Structure formats: structure tokens, C-alpha cells
Tab-separated table of C-alpha atoms and ligand atoms in Angstrom:
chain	number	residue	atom	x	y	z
A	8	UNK	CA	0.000	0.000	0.000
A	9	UNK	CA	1.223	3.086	-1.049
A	10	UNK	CA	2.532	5.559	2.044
A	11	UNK	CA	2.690	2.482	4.232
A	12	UNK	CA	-0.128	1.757	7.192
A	13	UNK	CA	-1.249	4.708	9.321
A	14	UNK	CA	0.203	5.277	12.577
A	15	UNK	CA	-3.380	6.136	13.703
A	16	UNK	CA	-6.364	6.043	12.964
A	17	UNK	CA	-10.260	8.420	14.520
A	18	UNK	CA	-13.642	7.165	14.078
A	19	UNK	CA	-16.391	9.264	14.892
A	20	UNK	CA	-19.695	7.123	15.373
A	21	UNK	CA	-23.070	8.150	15.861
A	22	UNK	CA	-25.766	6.534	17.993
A	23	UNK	CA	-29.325	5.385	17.265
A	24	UNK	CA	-32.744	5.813	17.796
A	25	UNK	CA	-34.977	3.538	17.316
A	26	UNK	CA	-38.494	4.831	14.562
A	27	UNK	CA	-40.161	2.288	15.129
A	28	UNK	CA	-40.028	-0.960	17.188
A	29	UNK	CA	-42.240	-3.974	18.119
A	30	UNK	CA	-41.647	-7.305	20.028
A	31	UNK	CA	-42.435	-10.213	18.035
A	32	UNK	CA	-41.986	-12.534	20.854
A	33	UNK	CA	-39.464	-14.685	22.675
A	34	UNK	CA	-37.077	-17.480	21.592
A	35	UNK	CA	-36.453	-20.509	23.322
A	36	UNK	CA	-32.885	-19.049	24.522
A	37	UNK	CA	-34.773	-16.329	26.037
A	38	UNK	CA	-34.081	-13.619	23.061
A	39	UNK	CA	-37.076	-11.587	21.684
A	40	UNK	CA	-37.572	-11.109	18.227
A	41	UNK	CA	-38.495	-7.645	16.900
A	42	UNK	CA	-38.922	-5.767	13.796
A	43	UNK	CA	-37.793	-2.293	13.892
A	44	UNK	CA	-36.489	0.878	12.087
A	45	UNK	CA	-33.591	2.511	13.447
A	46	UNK	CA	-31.792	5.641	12.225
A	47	UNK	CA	-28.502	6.845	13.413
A	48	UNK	CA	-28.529	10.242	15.002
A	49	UNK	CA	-25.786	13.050	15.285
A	50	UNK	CA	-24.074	12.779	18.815
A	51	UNK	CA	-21.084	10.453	18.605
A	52	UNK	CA	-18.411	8.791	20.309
A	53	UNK	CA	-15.009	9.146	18.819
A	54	UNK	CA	-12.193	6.432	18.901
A	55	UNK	CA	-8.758	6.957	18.315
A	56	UNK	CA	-6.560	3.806	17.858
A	57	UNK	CA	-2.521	4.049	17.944
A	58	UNK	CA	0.025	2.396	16.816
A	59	UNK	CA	3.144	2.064	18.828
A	60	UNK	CA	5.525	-0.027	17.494
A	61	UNK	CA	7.783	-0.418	20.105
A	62	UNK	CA	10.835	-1.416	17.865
A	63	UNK	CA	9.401	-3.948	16.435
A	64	UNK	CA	8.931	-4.404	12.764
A	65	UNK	CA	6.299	-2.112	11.057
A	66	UNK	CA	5.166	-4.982	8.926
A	67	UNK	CA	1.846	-6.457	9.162
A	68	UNK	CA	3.464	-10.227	9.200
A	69	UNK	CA	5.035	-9.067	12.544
A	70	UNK	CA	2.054	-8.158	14.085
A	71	UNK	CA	1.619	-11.915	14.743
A	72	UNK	CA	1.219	-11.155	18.634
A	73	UNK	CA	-0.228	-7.428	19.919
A	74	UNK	CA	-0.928	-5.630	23.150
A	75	UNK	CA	-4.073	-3.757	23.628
A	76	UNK	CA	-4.237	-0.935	25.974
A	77	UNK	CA	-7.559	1.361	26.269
A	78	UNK	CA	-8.951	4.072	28.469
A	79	UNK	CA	-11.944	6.062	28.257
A	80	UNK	CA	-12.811	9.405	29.367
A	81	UNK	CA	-16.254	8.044	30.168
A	82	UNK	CA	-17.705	7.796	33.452
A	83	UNK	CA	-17.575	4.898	36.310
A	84	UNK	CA	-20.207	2.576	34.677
A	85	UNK	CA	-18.025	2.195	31.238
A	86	UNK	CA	-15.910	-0.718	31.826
A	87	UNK	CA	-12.281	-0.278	31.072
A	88	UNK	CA	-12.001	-3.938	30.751
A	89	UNK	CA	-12.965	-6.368	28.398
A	90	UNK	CA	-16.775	-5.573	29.540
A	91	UNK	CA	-15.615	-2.761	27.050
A	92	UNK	CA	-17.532	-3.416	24.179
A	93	UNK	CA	-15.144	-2.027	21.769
A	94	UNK	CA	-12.101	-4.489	23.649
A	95	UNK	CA	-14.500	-7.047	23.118
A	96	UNK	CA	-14.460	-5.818	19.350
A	97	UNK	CA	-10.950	-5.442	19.354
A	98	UNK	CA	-10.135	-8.846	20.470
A	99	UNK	CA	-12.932	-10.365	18.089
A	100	UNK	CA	-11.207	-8.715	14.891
A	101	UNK	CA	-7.806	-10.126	16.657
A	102	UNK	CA	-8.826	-13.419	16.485
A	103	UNK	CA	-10.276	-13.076	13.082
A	104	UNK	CA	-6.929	-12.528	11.359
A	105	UNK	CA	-5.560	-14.372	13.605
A	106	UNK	CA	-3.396	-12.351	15.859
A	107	UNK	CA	-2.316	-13.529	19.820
A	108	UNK	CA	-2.600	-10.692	22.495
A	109	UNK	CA	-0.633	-10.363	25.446
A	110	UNK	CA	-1.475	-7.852	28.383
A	111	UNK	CA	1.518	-7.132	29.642
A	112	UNK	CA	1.184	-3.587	28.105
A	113	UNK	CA	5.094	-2.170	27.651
A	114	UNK	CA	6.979	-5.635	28.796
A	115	UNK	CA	7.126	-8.093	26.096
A	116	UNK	CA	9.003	-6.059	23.741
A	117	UNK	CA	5.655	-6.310	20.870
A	118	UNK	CA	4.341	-3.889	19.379
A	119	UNK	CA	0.978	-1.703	21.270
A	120	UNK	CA	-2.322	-0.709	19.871
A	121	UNK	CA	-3.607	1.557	21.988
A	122	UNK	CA	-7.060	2.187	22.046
A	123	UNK	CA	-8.555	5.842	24.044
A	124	UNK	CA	-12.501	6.335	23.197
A	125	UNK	CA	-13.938	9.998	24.098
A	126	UNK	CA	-17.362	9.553	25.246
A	127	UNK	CA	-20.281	11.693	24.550
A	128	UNK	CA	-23.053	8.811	23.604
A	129	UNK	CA	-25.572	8.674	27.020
A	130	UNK	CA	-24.827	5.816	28.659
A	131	UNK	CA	-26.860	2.579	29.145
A	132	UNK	CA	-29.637	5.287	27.861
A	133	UNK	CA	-31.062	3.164	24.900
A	134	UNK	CA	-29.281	4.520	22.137
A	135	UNK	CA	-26.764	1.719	21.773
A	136	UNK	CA	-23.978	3.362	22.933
A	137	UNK	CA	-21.638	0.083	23.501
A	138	UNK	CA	-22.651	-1.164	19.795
A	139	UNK	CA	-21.408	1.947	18.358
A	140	UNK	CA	-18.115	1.711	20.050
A	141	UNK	CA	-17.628	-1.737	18.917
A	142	UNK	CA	-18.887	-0.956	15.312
A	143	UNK	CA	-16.020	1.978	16.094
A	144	UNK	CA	-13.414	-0.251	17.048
A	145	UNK	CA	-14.267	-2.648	14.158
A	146	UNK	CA	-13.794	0.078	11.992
A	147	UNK	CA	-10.543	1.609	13.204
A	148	UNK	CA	-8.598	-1.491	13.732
A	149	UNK	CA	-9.739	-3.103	10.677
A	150	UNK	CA	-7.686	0.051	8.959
A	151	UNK	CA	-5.006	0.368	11.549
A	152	UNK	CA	-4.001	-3.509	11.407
A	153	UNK	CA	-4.511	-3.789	7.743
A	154	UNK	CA	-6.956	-6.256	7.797
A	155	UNK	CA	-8.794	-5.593	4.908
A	156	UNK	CA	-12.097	-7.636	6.307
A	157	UNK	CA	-15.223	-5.973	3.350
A	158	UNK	CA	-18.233	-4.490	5.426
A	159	UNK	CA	-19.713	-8.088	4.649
A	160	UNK	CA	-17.162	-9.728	7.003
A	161	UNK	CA	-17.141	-6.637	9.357
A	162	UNK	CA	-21.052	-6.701	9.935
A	163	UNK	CA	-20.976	-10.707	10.537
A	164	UNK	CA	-18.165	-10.084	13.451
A	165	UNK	CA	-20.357	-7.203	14.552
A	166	UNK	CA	-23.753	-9.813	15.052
A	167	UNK	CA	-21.275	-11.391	17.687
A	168	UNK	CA	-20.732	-8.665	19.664
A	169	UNK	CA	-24.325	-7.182	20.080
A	170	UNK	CA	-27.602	-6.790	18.186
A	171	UNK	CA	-27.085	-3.652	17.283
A	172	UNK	CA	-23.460	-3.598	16.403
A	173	UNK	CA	-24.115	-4.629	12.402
A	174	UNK	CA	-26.691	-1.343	12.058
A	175	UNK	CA	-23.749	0.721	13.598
A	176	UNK	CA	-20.711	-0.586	10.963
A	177	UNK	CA	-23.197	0.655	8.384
A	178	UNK	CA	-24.995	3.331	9.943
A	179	UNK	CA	-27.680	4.931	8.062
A	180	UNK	CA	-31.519	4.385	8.309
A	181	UNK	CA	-32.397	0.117	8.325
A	182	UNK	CA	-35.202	-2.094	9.026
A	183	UNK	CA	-34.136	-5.030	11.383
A	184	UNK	CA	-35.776	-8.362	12.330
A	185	UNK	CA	-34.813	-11.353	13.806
A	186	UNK	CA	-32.759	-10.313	17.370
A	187	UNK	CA	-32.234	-7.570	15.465
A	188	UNK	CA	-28.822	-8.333	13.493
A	189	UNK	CA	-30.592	-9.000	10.207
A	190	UNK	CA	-30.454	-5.458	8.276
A	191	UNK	CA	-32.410	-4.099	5.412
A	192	UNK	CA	-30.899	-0.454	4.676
A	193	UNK	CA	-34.149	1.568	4.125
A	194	UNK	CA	-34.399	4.423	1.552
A	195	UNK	CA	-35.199	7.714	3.224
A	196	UNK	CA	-35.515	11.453	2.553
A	197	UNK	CA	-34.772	14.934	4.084
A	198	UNK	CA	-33.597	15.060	7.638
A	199	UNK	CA	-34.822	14.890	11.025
A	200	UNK	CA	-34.793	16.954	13.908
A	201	UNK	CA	-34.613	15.879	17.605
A	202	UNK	CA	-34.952	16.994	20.902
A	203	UNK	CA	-32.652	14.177	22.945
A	204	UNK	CA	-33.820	14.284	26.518
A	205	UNK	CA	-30.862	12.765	28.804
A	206	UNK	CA	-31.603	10.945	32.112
A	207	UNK	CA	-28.726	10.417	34.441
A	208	UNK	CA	-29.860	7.490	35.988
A	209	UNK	CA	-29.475	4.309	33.661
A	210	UNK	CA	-32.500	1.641	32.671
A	211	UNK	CA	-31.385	-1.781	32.449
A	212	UNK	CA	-32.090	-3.179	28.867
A	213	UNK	CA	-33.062	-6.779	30.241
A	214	UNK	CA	-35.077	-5.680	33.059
A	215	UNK	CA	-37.472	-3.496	30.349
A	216	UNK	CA	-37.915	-6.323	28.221
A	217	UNK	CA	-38.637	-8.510	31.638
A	218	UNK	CA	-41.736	-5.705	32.699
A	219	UNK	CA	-42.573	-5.855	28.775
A	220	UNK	CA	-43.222	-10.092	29.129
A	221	UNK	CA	-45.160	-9.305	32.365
A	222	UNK	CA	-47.613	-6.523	31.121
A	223	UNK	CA	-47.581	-7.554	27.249
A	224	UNK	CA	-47.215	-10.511	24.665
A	225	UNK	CA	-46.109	-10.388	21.007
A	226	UNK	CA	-47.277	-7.776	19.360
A	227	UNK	CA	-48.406	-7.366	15.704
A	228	UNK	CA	-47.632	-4.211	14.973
A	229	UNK	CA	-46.429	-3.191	11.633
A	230	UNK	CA	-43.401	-0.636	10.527
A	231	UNK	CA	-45.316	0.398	7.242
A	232	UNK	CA	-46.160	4.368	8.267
A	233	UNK	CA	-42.870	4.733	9.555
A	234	UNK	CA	-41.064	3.688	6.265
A	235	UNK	CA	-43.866	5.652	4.000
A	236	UNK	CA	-43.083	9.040	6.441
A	237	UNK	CA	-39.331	7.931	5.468
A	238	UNK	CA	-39.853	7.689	1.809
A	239	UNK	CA	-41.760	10.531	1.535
A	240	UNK	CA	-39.846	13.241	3.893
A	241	UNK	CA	-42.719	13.927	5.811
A	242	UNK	CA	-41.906	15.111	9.255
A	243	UNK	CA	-45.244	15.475	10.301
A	244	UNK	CA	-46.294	12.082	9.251
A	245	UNK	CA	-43.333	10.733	10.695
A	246	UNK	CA	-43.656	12.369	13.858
A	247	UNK	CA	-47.432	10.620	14.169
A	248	UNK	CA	-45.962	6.634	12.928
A	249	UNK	CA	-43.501	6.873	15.505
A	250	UNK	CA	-43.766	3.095	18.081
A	251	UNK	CA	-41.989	1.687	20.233
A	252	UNK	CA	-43.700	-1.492	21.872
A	253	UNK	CA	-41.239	-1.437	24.749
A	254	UNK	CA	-42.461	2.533	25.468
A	255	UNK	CA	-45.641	1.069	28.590
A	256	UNK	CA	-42.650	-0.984	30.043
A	257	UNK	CA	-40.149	1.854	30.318
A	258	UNK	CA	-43.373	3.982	31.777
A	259	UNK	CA	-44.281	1.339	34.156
A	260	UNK	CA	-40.407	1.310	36.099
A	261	UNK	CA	-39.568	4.874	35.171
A	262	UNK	CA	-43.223	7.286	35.524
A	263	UNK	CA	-41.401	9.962	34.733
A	264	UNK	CA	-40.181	9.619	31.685
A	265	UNK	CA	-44.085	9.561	30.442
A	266	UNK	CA	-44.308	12.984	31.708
A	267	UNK	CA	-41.222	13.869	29.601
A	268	UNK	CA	-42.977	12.590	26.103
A	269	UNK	CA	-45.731	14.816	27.206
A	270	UNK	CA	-43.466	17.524	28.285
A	271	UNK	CA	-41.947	17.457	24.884
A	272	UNK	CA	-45.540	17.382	23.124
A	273	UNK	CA	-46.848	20.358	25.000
A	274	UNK	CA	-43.588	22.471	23.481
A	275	UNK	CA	-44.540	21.234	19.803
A	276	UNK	CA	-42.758	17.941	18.990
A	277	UNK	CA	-44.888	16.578	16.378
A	278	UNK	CA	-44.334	13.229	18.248
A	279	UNK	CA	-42.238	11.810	20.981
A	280	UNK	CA	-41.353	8.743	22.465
A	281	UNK	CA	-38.560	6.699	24.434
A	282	UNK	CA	-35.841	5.293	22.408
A	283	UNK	CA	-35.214	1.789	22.486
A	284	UNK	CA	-35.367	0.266	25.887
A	285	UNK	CA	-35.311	4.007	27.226
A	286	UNK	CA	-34.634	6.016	29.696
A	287	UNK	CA	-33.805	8.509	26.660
A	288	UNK	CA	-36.854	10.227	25.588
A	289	UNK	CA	-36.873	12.125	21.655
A	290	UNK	CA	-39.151	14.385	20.705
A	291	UNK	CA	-39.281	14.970	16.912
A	292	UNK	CA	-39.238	18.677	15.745
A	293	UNK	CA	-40.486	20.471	12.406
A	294	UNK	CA	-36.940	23.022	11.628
A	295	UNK	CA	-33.608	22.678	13.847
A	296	UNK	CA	-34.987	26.037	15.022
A	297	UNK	CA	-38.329	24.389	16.014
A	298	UNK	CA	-36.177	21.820	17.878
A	299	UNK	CA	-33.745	24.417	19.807
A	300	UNK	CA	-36.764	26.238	21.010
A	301	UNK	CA	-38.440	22.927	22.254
A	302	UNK	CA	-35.176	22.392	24.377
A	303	UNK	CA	-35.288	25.852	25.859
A	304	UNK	CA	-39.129	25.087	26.962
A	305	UNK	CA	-38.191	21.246	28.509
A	306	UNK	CA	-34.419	21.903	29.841
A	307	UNK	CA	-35.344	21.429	33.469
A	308	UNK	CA	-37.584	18.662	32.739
A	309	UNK	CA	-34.109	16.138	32.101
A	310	UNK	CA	-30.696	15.592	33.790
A	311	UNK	CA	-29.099	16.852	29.853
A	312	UNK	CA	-30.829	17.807	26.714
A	313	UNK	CA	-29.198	17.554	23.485
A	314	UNK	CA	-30.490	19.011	19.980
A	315	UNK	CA	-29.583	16.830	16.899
A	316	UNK	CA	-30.108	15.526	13.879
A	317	UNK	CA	-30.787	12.334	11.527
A	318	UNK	CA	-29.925	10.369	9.479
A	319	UNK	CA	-26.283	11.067	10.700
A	320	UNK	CA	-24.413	9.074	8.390
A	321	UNK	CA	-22.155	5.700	9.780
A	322	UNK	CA	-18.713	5.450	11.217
A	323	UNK	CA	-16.821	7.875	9.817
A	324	UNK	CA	-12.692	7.317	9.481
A	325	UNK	CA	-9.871	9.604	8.912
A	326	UNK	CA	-6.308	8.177	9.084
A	327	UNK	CA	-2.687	9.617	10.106
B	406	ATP	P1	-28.873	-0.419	23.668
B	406	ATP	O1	-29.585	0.785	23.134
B	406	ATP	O2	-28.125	-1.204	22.609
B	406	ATP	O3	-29.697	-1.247	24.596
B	406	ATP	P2	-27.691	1.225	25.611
B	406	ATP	O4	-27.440	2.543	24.925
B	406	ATP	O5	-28.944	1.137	26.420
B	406	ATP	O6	-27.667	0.109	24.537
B	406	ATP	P3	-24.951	1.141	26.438
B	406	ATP	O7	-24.624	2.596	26.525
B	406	ATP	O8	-24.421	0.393	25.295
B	406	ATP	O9	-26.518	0.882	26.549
B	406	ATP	O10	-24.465	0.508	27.829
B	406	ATP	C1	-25.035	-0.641	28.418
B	406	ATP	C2	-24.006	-1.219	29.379
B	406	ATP	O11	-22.951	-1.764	28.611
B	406	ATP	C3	-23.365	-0.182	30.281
B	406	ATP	O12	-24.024	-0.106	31.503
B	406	ATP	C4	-21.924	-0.671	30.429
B	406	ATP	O13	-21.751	-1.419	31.599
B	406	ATP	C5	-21.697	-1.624	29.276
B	406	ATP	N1	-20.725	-1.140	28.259
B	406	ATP	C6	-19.833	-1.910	27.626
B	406	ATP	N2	-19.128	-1.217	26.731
B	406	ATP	C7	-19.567	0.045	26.776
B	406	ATP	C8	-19.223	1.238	26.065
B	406	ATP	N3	-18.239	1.245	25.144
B	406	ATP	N4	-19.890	2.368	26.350
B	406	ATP	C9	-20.888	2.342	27.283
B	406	ATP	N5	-21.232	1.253	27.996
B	406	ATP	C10	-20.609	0.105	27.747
């Protein structure tokens, strides 16, 4: 390759929200199915992964054996570890091309990725925050290591990792079914604007879908407005289609994020919801000014309150 491999690499990844989203039901290993739309939306997370080669040879053939050192500038509940979703990712795409790790960071003499990822992505707030750091890391390493995986072979590691890691590698607007891993991009129009209200206080995933089996069974419901608003551009009808299936469980363990959605109605939002398994609530605006004055009216009603926009594009990668 001409230039040689980069010394380092930045992704910039965007989170999701979910359009639309219904529970199918739930597998035998304890899984539920679901059909929904999800659209990446314009806060990210940036990675940066370095290459420090320590004195050993530059060439890819002697990156036989790596050590992998990350930090985060994320708070206490991010794991540093491999509980790190984008480790896990990094160890994944390791063992893909087959490369051995040791964690003896500066001993053995090898040479060091070193992975530091700046969050800004809520955490553990429904907007699949881990996935895009994995779909990150994916990305990144897969340029930094030269290991030439196509997005094919990328988004198959990714359905490892998480559910939602595949939609992040591509990023975009796409319909998913199955656990969510199987990916249809979608064709969409114009762009969306959101009010992103932020609670501090995290909503486990597993537990929502637990009150969702107690209060609800499969559901039926079908993503057909939501891709018409999409086709069309249509705010307004998007802003009515919006569903989320999981929305009565989130209300049931956390009341007030019910008074949020209506918070955000009152102030104009042609429709709100929670994202995902929640506690993030969006409110879809009409303009980006429509949206910053919504914010004004509900900033005391969240712990942070973000204004953005969608579709927000996928990973994006610039080398050095
Ligand atoms: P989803 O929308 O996919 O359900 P989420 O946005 O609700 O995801 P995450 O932000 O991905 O949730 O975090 C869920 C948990 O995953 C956290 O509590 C944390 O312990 C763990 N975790 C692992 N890797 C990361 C990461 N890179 N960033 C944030 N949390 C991570």
C-alpha cells in the first residue's frame, strides 16, 4: 500500500434511535424477536486507535502477537475492561486474522495498539452506545491492522458482539428483524430533527424487556407508516408513525419519563417517544430552530438535553 499503514487512525460514530419498534416474541434461549427501524442520530463517540511499534517491525506479518491498551474518558459505569464493548471488538477482529494478544502492556518487547474512546453517547440510555463503540473499534482497527475484512465480514463479526453492532458498521436508516442483526438499509428522505432528553440514571435493557413479558405478549404491529413518512420526507407524518412497543414498560419502572414525552408534546414535537429500551426520551421537531426552542421550553424537565439531527451518516474514518 502506497505511504505504508497509518500510525493512527479516529472514528467518529453516531448513535441510534430507534423509529419504530415492536416485540415479536421470545425465543427458546430467552431472546425476543423484533422488527424495527432505526436511524442513526448526530451525537457520537469518537475512537482513536494508535500504533506504537515499540521497535518492532512495522510490517503487518510481525504483528503476529499485539498488546491492547484502552482508556476512556467516560464515566464509572463504562468498563475499562474487556466488559468494554469495543475491547470485546478489538479482540474479536484479533482473532479473526488471527493475531495472539498479550497484556503485559510495555513488557514483552511487541508492538501496542492503543485504544482511548472519548465519550459523549448517554450511557446505558437506549441509544446503543456500547454497539457503536464496537462498530467503532471494528472500523478503526480493521484500517489500523490492515486487515482488509469488506463491510460483509465486518457486519458478521459485529452480530457477535451485540444486536445492534451490524446497524452501527453501516450506519444509516435500516429495518431489522430477527434479534435484530438481520439489516435491510431503508431508503429515506430529508432530515430529522430531535430533541434528545438525557436521564442520568441508567434503565437496564433486560429488566425493560422482563416488565414488557409481564404486562404484554407479542405484538403485531407493523413498521409500514414509519417507512412511508421515510420515503416521503414527511416530518409530520413521521412524527405521528412513531412506536416503540417497549415505550408502557419503560413507563411502568420509570413514571417519569411519560411525563417527559408529554413535556416534549406540549412544546410542539410533532411526536415523541422513548428510544429503544429508554430512559432517553426524543421528541421529533419540524426546523432545527423548532427543535432548539423545544429544548429551551423542557431543559429542566431532564438531567441533559441535546439538539440533533438524523440520518447522521455511519462510522466515519480519517487516518494519520
Ligand atoms: P442499547 O440501546 O443497545 O440497549 P444502551 O445505549 O442502552 O444500549 P450502552 O450505553 O451500550 O446501553 O451501555 C449498556 C451497558 O454496557 C453499560 O451499563 C456498560 O456497563 C456496558 N458497556 C460496555 N461497553 C460500553 C461502552 N463502550 N460504552 C458504554 N457502555 C458500555
Amino acid at each position: 500500500m502506497v505511504g505504508g499503514p497509518p500510525s493512527h487512525v479516529r472514528v467518529r460514530v453516531p448513535c441510534k434511535v430507534n423509529l419504530f419498534l415492536a416485540v415479536r416474541g421470545v425465543r427458546g434461549d430467552g431472546y425476543h424477536e423484533v422488527v424495527t427501524v432505526l436511524q442513526t442520530v448526530s451525537i457520537y463517540d469518537t475512537l482513536v486507535a494508535e500504533l506504537e511499534r515499540s521497535g518492532a517491525s512495522a510490517h503487518p506479518a510481525a504483528r503476529r502477537f499485539m498488546e491492547l491498551a484502552f482508556t476512556h474518558d467516560g464515566h464509572g459505569a463504562v468498563p475499562v475492561d474487556d466488559g468494554n464493548l469495543a475491547v470485546r471488538a478489538a479482540r474479536r477482529l484479533m482473532a479473526e486474522v488471527g493475531m495472539g494478544t498479550s497484556d503485559r502492556v510495555g513488557h514483552s518487547g511487541l508492538p501496542i495498539t492503543r485504544l482511548h474512546l472519548h465519550k459523549s453517547i448517554p450511557v446505558a440510555a437506549g441509544m446503543a452506545g456500547g454497539s457503536a463503540d464496537a462498530a467503532a473499534s471494528l472500523v478503526a482497527l480493521n484500517r489500523l491492522w490492515e486487515a482488509e475484512l469488506d463491510q460483509a465480514a465486518l457486519r458478521e463479526l459485529a452480530g457477535e458482539l451485540g444486536s445492534d453492532v451490524p446497524f452501527c458498521v453501516s450506519g444509516g436508516t435500516a429495518l431489522a428483524t430477527g434479534t435484530g442483526t438481520a439489516t435491510a438499509q431503508v431508503l429515506t428522505r430529508g432530515v430529522y430533527h430531535w430533541v434528545v432528553g438525557i436521564s442520568d440514571q441508567p434503565l437496564s435493557t433486560p429488566e425493560v424487556y422482563q416488565a414488557y413479558d409481564r404486562i404484554a405478549g407479542p405484538s403485531d404491529v407493523e413498521p409500514d407508516a414509519v417507512l412511508q413518512a421515510l420515503r416521503t420526507g414527511d416530518a409530520e407524518a413521521l412524527g405521528a408513525a412513531l412506536h416503540n412497543d417497549l415505550e408502557p414498560a419503560a413507563f411502568e419502572l420509570r413514571p417519569e419519563l411519560a411525563d417527559g414525552c408529554a413535556a416534549l408534546l406540549e412544546a410542539g414535537a410533532l411526536g415523541a417517544m422513548v428510544s429503544g429500551s429508554g430512559p432517553t426520551v426524543v421528541g421529533l421537531a419540524s426546523s432545527a430552530q423548532d427543535a432548539s426552542s423545544i429544548a429551551r421550553t423542557v431543559v429542566d424537565r431532564f438531567d441533559r438535553v441535546e439538539v440533533a439531527m438524523s440520518p447522521a451518516g455511519g462510522p466515519e474514518l480519517s487516518c494519520g
